[in-house]
C-alpha cells in the first residue's frame, strides 16, 4: 500500500532494475513531512477567555499588545516582557514597557494603531471596547479581567498557556505571590488584627468592599472591611455611610486625602482625629488597585499601614 502510494507520487520507479533505496528514501521523506505537520498542529493552542470565547493560537505569539495594566504586568512577571510591542496609556510597570507605543485605554483603544503594529495576540479587559472590531480585522484577541485572587491565578495560568509556557512556570509566579502575601500577613501583630478598615479607591467616593481583591487581601491580613460584600466589589458610597461605620483605619491615595477631610460629617471620624490614616503615593496606588502579580507588594503596603496606625512595632 505504501509502495503504491509512493509510486503514484513518483518516488518509486516502475522499472524493476532500479533499487529499492530510492523508494525507502522517499518513504522517509513522506514520514518526515507527516511528522512535521503533526508537530505544527501540536503547537496550536486553544484557550478560553472571560467572554467564553475560544481563541485558537496556531503558533506561539511573539508580538503582543496589552491594553490592561494588570495583563501587561502579568506578561512581564512570566518573563515575556520582550514580546510586548504596544500597551495602553496606563501601563507603567515594569520599566521596559515605558518605551513602548501607547495605544489608548479600555474605553478608547486606538484600533488603527493596534492593527499597524501587526500583533499576533491582543490582550484586553472583557469590559473593554473594541474587541469585536479587532477580531473582525483578523486579530487574535484574548479578553481577561481579573477581579479576585482566584481570577488572578486563572489569568496567570491562561496567559502562560497562551504564551506557550510550561504550567509550572505560571504556577511558580502564583506561588511566589502567595508566599509574599503570607509573609505580609505574618508581619501584622496581634494588636493590629481585627482593625476595621475603610479603603477608598476613588474620590466619588468608590470603596473597595469585602468582595473585591483588595478586600480579600485585607481579610488575609486579619483586618475587617467596613464595606460589606453585598454592596458589590467597588461600590459608590454616600459619605454618610463611612461616618456611620466609624472605621478604625482609613487607607486612601494621597490625591484623595485633601478632598476627604471636607466631606459633610467626616470631621466626626475618630480615624481622622487620631491620625489613623494611611495615604499612598500614585506609584503605591497603582500597586494596590491592580489585580496582578504585584499583589504581594500590595499586601506589604497594607500590612505596613496596619502596623503604623495601631502603634505596633
CSV table of C-alpha atoms in Angstrom, one decimal:
chain,number,residue,atom,x,y,z
A,1,UNK,CA,0.0,0.0,0.0
A,2,UNK,CA,2.8,2.4,1.0
A,3,UNK,CA,4.8,1.5,-2.1
A,4,UNK,CA,1.8,2.0,-4.4
A,5,UNK,CA,1.3,5.5,-2.9
A,6,UNK,CA,5.0,6.3,-3.3
A,7,UNK,CA,4.9,5.1,-6.9
A,8,UNK,CA,1.9,7.4,-7.7
A,9,UNK,CA,3.9,10.3,-6.2
A,10,UNK,CA,6.8,9.5,-8.5
A,11,UNK,CA,9.1,8.2,-5.7
A,12,UNK,CA,9.2,4.6,-6.8
A,13,UNK,CA,10.1,3.9,-10.4
A,14,UNK,CA,8.2,1.2,-12.1
A,15,UNK,CA,11.3,-0.3,-13.8
A,16,UNK,CA,12.5,-3.3,-11.7
A,17,UNK,CA,16.1,-2.5,-12.4
A,18,UNK,CA,16.1,0.5,-10.1
A,19,UNK,CA,17.0,-0.4,-6.5
A,20,UNK,CA,14.6,0.0,-3.6
A,21,UNK,CA,16.9,2.5,-2.0
A,22,UNK,CA,15.2,5.4,-3.7
A,23,UNK,CA,11.9,4.1,-2.5
A,24,UNK,CA,13.0,3.9,1.1
A,25,UNK,CA,14.4,7.4,0.9
A,26,UNK,CA,11.1,8.7,-0.4
A,27,UNK,CA,9.3,6.9,2.3
A,28,UNK,CA,11.4,8.5,4.9
A,29,UNK,CA,10.7,11.9,3.3
A,30,UNK,CA,7.0,11.3,3.5
A,31,UNK,CA,7.1,10.2,7.1
A,32,UNK,CA,9.2,13.3,8.0
A,33,UNK,CA,6.6,15.5,6.3
A,34,UNK,CA,3.8,13.9,8.3
A,35,UNK,CA,5.8,14.3,11.5
A,36,UNK,CA,6.4,18.0,10.7
A,37,UNK,CA,2.7,18.5,10.1
A,38,UNK,CA,1.9,16.8,13.4
A,39,UNK,CA,4.3,18.9,15.3
A,40,UNK,CA,2.9,22.1,13.7
A,41,UNK,CA,-0.6,21.0,14.8
A,42,UNK,CA,0.6,20.2,18.3
A,43,UNK,CA,1.7,23.9,18.6
A,44,UNK,CA,-1.8,25.0,18.1
A,45,UNK,CA,-3.3,26.1,21.5
A,46,UNK,CA,-6.9,26.8,22.3
A,47,UNK,CA,-7.6,29.0,25.3
A,48,UNK,CA,-11.0,30.2,26.6
A,49,UNK,CA,-11.2,33.8,27.7
A,50,UNK,CA,-13.5,35.6,30.2
A,51,UNK,CA,-16.1,36.2,27.4
A,52,UNK,CA,-16.2,32.4,27.0
A,53,UNK,CA,-14.7,32.8,23.5
A,54,UNK,CA,-12.3,30.1,22.4
A,55,UNK,CA,-9.2,31.6,20.9
A,56,UNK,CA,-7.1,29.3,18.7
A,57,UNK,CA,-3.4,30.2,18.5
A,58,UNK,CA,-1.7,28.3,15.7
A,59,UNK,CA,1.7,29.5,16.8
A,60,UNK,CA,3.3,30.9,19.9
A,61,UNK,CA,2.6,34.7,19.9
A,62,UNK,CA,5.7,36.8,19.6
A,63,UNK,CA,4.1,40.3,19.0
A,64,UNK,CA,1.7,41.1,21.9
A,65,UNK,CA,-0.3,44.2,22.5
A,66,UNK,CA,-1.7,44.6,26.1
A,67,UNK,CA,-4.5,47.1,26.8
A,68,UNK,CA,-4.8,46.5,30.5
A,69,UNK,CA,-2.0,47.3,33.1
A,70,UNK,CA,-2.6,44.1,35.1
A,71,UNK,CA,-2.2,42.0,32.0
A,72,UNK,CA,0.9,43.9,30.9
A,73,UNK,CA,2.4,43.3,34.4
A,74,UNK,CA,1.5,39.6,34.2
A,75,UNK,CA,3.2,39.1,30.8
A,76,UNK,CA,6.3,40.6,32.3
A,77,UNK,CA,6.1,38.6,35.5
A,78,UNK,CA,6.0,35.5,33.3
A,79,UNK,CA,9.4,36.6,31.9
A,80,UNK,CA,8.0,37.6,28.5
A,81,UNK,CA,8.2,41.4,28.5
A,82,UNK,CA,10.2,41.3,25.3
A,83,UNK,CA,7.2,40.1,23.4
A,84,UNK,CA,5.2,43.2,24.1
A,85,UNK,CA,5.1,45.7,21.2
A,86,UNK,CA,2.4,48.1,22.5
A,87,UNK,CA,0.5,48.9,25.7
A,88,UNK,CA,-2.4,51.0,27.0
A,89,UNK,CA,-1.7,54.5,28.3
A,90,UNK,CA,-1.8,53.4,31.9
A,91,UNK,CA,0.7,50.5,31.8
A,92,UNK,CA,3.8,51.9,33.5
A,93,UNK,CA,5.5,48.9,35.1
A,94,UNK,CA,8.0,47.3,34.8
A,95,UNK,CA,10.4,49.9,33.4
A,96,UNK,CA,10.8,48.4,29.9
A,97,UNK,CA,7.2,49.0,29.0
A,98,UNK,CA,7.7,52.8,29.3
A,99,UNK,CA,9.4,52.8,25.9
A,100,UNK,CA,6.5,51.0,24.1
A,101,UNK,CA,3.9,52.7,21.9
A,102,UNK,CA,0.8,53.9,23.8
A,103,UNK,CA,-2.5,52.7,22.3
A,104,UNK,CA,-5.3,54.3,24.3
A,105,UNK,CA,-7.2,52.7,27.0
A,106,UNK,CA,-10.1,50.3,27.7
A,107,UNK,CA,-12.8,52.7,26.6
A,108,UNK,CA,-10.9,54.3,23.7
A,109,UNK,CA,-8.4,51.8,22.2
A,110,UNK,CA,-6.6,53.1,19.1
A,111,UNK,CA,-7.8,50.4,16.7
A,112,UNK,CA,-5.7,51.6,13.7
A,113,UNK,CA,-2.6,51.9,15.8
A,114,UNK,CA,-3.1,48.5,17.2
A,115,UNK,CA,-3.5,47.0,13.7
A,116,UNK,CA,-0.5,48.8,12.4
A,117,UNK,CA,1.7,47.0,14.9
A,118,UNK,CA,0.7,43.7,13.4
A,119,UNK,CA,0.3,41.8,16.7
A,120,UNK,CA,-0.3,38.1,16.8
A,121,UNK,CA,-2.2,38.5,20.1
A,122,UNK,CA,-4.1,41.4,21.7
A,123,UNK,CA,-4.8,41.3,25.5
A,124,UNK,CA,-7.6,43.4,26.9
A,125,UNK,CA,-10.2,43.5,29.6
A,126,UNK,CA,-13.5,41.7,29.0
A,127,UNK,CA,-15.3,45.0,29.7
A,128,UNK,CA,-13.1,47.0,27.2
A,129,UNK,CA,-14.4,48.3,23.9
A,130,UNK,CA,-13.1,47.4,20.5
A,131,UNK,CA,-12.6,43.6,20.9
A,132,UNK,CA,-15.2,42.7,18.2
A,133,UNK,CA,-13.7,45.3,15.8
A,134,UNK,CA,-10.2,43.9,16.3
A,135,UNK,CA,-11.4,40.4,15.8
A,136,UNK,CA,-13.2,41.5,12.6
A,137,UNK,CA,-9.9,42.8,11.3
A,138,UNK,CA,-8.4,39.4,11.8
A,139,UNK,CA,-6.5,39.8,15.1
A,140,UNK,CA,-6.5,37.3,17.8
A,141,UNK,CA,-8.0,38.9,21.0
A,142,UNK,CA,-7.9,37.4,24.5
A,143,UNK,CA,-10.2,39.1,26.9
A,144,UNK,CA,-9.2,38.7,30.5
A,145,UNK,CA,-10.1,40.8,33.5
A,146,UNK,CA,-9.1,39.5,37.0
A,147,UNK,CA,-11.3,40.8,39.8
A,148,UNK,CA,-10.4,38.4,42.6
A,149,UNK,CA,-7.5,36.4,43.9
A,150,UNK,CA,-8.9,33.3,42.2
A,151,UNK,CA,-9.2,35.3,39.0
A,152,UNK,CA,-5.5,36.3,39.3
A,153,UNK,CA,-4.5,32.6,39.4
A,154,UNK,CA,-6.7,31.7,36.5
A,155,UNK,CA,-5.4,34.6,34.4
A,156,UNK,CA,-1.8,33.8,35.1
A,157,UNK,CA,-2.4,30.2,34.1
A,158,UNK,CA,-4.3,31.2,30.9
A,159,UNK,CA,-1.7,33.6,29.9
A,160,UNK,CA,1.1,31.1,30.5
A,161,UNK,CA,-0.8,28.7,28.3
A,162,UNK,CA,-1.3,31.3,25.5
A,163,UNK,CA,2.4,32.2,25.6
A,164,UNK,CA,3.5,28.6,25.2
A,165,UNK,CA,5.0,28.3,28.7
A,166,UNK,CA,5.1,25.3,30.9
A,167,UNK,CA,2.3,25.2,33.5
A,168,UNK,CA,5.0,25.0,36.2
A,169,UNK,CA,6.3,28.5,35.1
A,170,UNK,CA,2.8,30.1,35.7
A,171,UNK,CA,2.3,28.3,39.0
A,172,UNK,CA,5.7,29.4,40.2
A,173,UNK,CA,4.7,33.0,39.7
A,174,UNK,CA,1.4,32.4,41.6
A,175,UNK,CA,3.2,30.6,44.4
A,176,UNK,CA,5.6,33.5,44.8
A,177,UNK,CA,2.7,35.9,45.0
A,178,UNK,CA,1.0,33.8,47.7
A,179,UNK,CA,4.2,33.4,49.7
A,180,UNK,CA,4.6,37.2,49.7
A,181,UNK,CA,1.0,37.8,50.9
A,182,UNK,CA,1.5,35.2,53.6
A,183,UNK,CA,4.7,36.9,54.7
A,184,UNK,CA,2.9,40.3,54.9
A,185,UNK,CA,0.1,38.6,57.0
A,186,UNK,CA,2.7,37.2,59.4
A,187,UNK,CA,4.1,40.7,59.9
A,188,UNK,CA,0.8,42.1,61.2
A,189,UNK,CA,0.9,42.0,65.0
A,190,UNK,CA,-2.0,40.8,67.2
A,191,UNK,CA,-2.6,44.4,68.2
A,192,UNK,CA,-3.5,45.3,64.6
A,193,UNK,CA,-5.6,42.3,63.8
A,194,UNK,CA,-9.3,42.9,63.7
A,195,UNK,CA,-8.9,46.6,62.7
A,196,UNK,CA,-11.9,47.9,60.9
A,197,UNK,CA,-10.7,49.4,57.6
A,198,UNK,CA,-12.2,51.7,55.0
A,199,UNK,CA,-10.2,51.6,51.7
A,200,UNK,CA,-11.1,54.3,49.2
A,201,UNK,CA,-10.2,53.8,45.6
A,202,UNK,CA,-11.6,57.0,44.0
A,203,UNK,CA,-13.0,60.3,45.3
A,204,UNK,CA,-16.6,59.7,44.2
A,205,UNK,CA,-16.2,58.0,46.7
A,206,UNK,CA,-15.8,54.5,45.5
A,207,UNK,CA,-14.6,52.0,48.1
A,208,UNK,CA,-13.1,48.5,48.0
A,209,UNK,CA,-15.6,46.1,49.7
A,210,UNK,CA,-15.1,42.7,51.2
A,211,UNK,CA,-15.9,41.2,47.7
A,212,UNK,CA,-13.0,43.0,45.9
A,213,UNK,CA,-9.5,41.6,45.5
A,214,UNK,CA,-8.4,44.4,47.8
A,215,UNK,CA,-10.9,43.3,50.4
A,216,UNK,CA,-9.7,39.7,50.1
A,217,UNK,CA,-6.1,40.9,50.8
A,218,UNK,CA,-7.3,42.8,53.9
A,219,UNK,CA,-9.1,39.7,55.2
A,220,UNK,CA,-5.9,37.7,54.8
A,221,UNK,CA,-4.0,40.3,56.8
A,222,UNK,CA,-6.5,39.9,59.6
A,223,UNK,CA,-8.3,43.2,59.1
A,224,UNK,CA,-12.1,43.7,58.8
A,225,UNK,CA,-13.6,45.7,56.0
A,226,UNK,CA,-16.4,48.2,56.9
A,227,UNK,CA,-17.9,47.9,53.4
A,228,UNK,CA,-19.8,44.6,53.1
A,229,UNK,CA,-19.6,42.3,50.1
A,230,UNK,CA,-23.3,42.7,49.4
A,231,UNK,CA,-22.7,46.2,48.0
A,232,UNK,CA,-20.5,44.8,45.2
A,233,UNK,CA,-16.7,44.9,44.8
A,234,UNK,CA,-16.3,48.7,44.3
A,235,UNK,CA,-19.5,50.4,45.3
A,236,UNK,CA,-20.0,54.2,45.2
A,237,UNK,CA,-21.0,55.2,48.7
A,238,UNK,CA,-22.9,58.0,50.3
A,239,UNK,CA,-20.2,59.7,52.5
A,240,UNK,CA,-22.6,59.3,55.5
A,241,UNK,CA,-22.1,55.6,55.2
A,242,UNK,CA,-18.5,55.9,56.3
A,243,UNK,CA,-19.4,58.3,59.2
A,244,UNK,CA,-21.9,55.7,60.5
A,245,UNK,CA,-19.3,52.9,60.0
A,246,UNK,CA,-16.6,54.7,62.0
A,247,UNK,CA,-13.6,52.7,60.7
A,248,UNK,CA,-10.5,52.3,62.9
A,249,UNK,CA,-8.2,52.8,59.9
A,250,UNK,CA,-8.6,54.7,56.6
A,251,UNK,CA,-6.5,53.8,53.5
A,252,UNK,CA,-6.6,56.3,50.7
A,253,UNK,CA,-4.5,57.7,47.8
A,254,UNK,CA,-2.8,61.0,48.7
A,255,UNK,CA,-4.6,62.7,45.8
A,256,UNK,CA,-8.0,61.9,47.5
A,257,UNK,CA,-6.9,62.8,51.0
A,258,UNK,CA,-7.4,66.6,50.7
A,259,UNK,CA,-11.0,66.2,49.4
A,260,UNK,CA,-11.9,63.6,52.0
A,261,UNK,CA,-11.5,65.8,55.1
A,262,UNK,CA,-14.0,68.3,53.8
A,263,UNK,CA,-16.9,65.9,53.3
A,264,UNK,CA,-20.1,66.5,55.4
A,265,UNK,CA,-19.8,64.8,58.7
A,266,UNK,CA,-16.3,63.5,58.2
A,267,UNK,CA,-14.9,65.8,60.9
A,268,UNK,CA,-16.5,63.4,63.3
A,269,UNK,CA,-14.5,60.4,62.2
A,270,UNK,CA,-12.3,59.3,65.0
A,271,UNK,CA,-9.8,57.8,62.5
A,272,UNK,CA,-9.1,61.4,61.3
A,273,UNK,CA,-8.9,62.8,64.8
A,274,UNK,CA,-6.4,60.1,65.9
A,275,UNK,CA,-4.5,60.2,62.7
A,276,UNK,CA,-5.2,56.6,61.8
A,277,UNK,CA,-5.0,57.4,58.1
A,278,UNK,CA,-2.6,55.9,55.6
A,279,UNK,CA,-2.1,57.8,52.4
A,280,UNK,CA,-0.4,56.2,49.3
A,281,UNK,CA,1.6,57.8,46.5
A,282,UNK,CA,0.4,57.4,42.9
A,283,UNK,CA,3.0,54.7,42.4
A,284,UNK,CA,1.8,52.8,45.5
A,285,UNK,CA,-1.8,53.3,44.5
A,286,UNK,CA,-1.0,51.6,41.2
A,287,UNK,CA,0.3,48.6,43.1
A,288,UNK,CA,-2.7,48.5,45.4
A,289,UNK,CA,-5.5,48.8,42.8
A,290,UNK,CA,-4.2,46.5,40.1
A,291,UNK,CA,-5.1,42.8,40.5
A,292,UNK,CA,-1.9,41.4,39.2
A,293,UNK,CA,1.5,40.0,40.0
A,294,UNK,CA,2.4,42.8,42.5
A,295,UNK,CA,-0.3,41.5,44.9
A,296,UNK,CA,2.3,40.6,47.5
A,297,UNK,CA,3.7,44.1,47.3
A,298,UNK,CA,0.2,45.5,47.8
A,299,UNK,CA,-0.2,43.3,50.8
A,300,UNK,CA,3.0,44.5,52.3
A,301,UNK,CA,1.9,48.2,51.9
A,302,UNK,CA,-1.4,47.4,53.7
A,303,UNK,CA,0.4,45.5,56.4
A,304,UNK,CA,2.8,48.4,57.0
A,305,UNK,CA,-0.2,50.7,57.3
A,306,UNK,CA,-1.8,48.4,59.9
A,307,UNK,CA,1.4,48.2,61.9
A,308,UNK,CA,2.0,52.0,61.9
A,309,UNK,CA,-1.5,53.3,62.8
A,310,UNK,CA,-2.1,50.8,65.5
A,311,UNK,CA,1.2,51.7,67.3
A,312,UNK,CA,2.7,48.3,66.8
A,313,UNK,CA,6.4,47.8,66.1
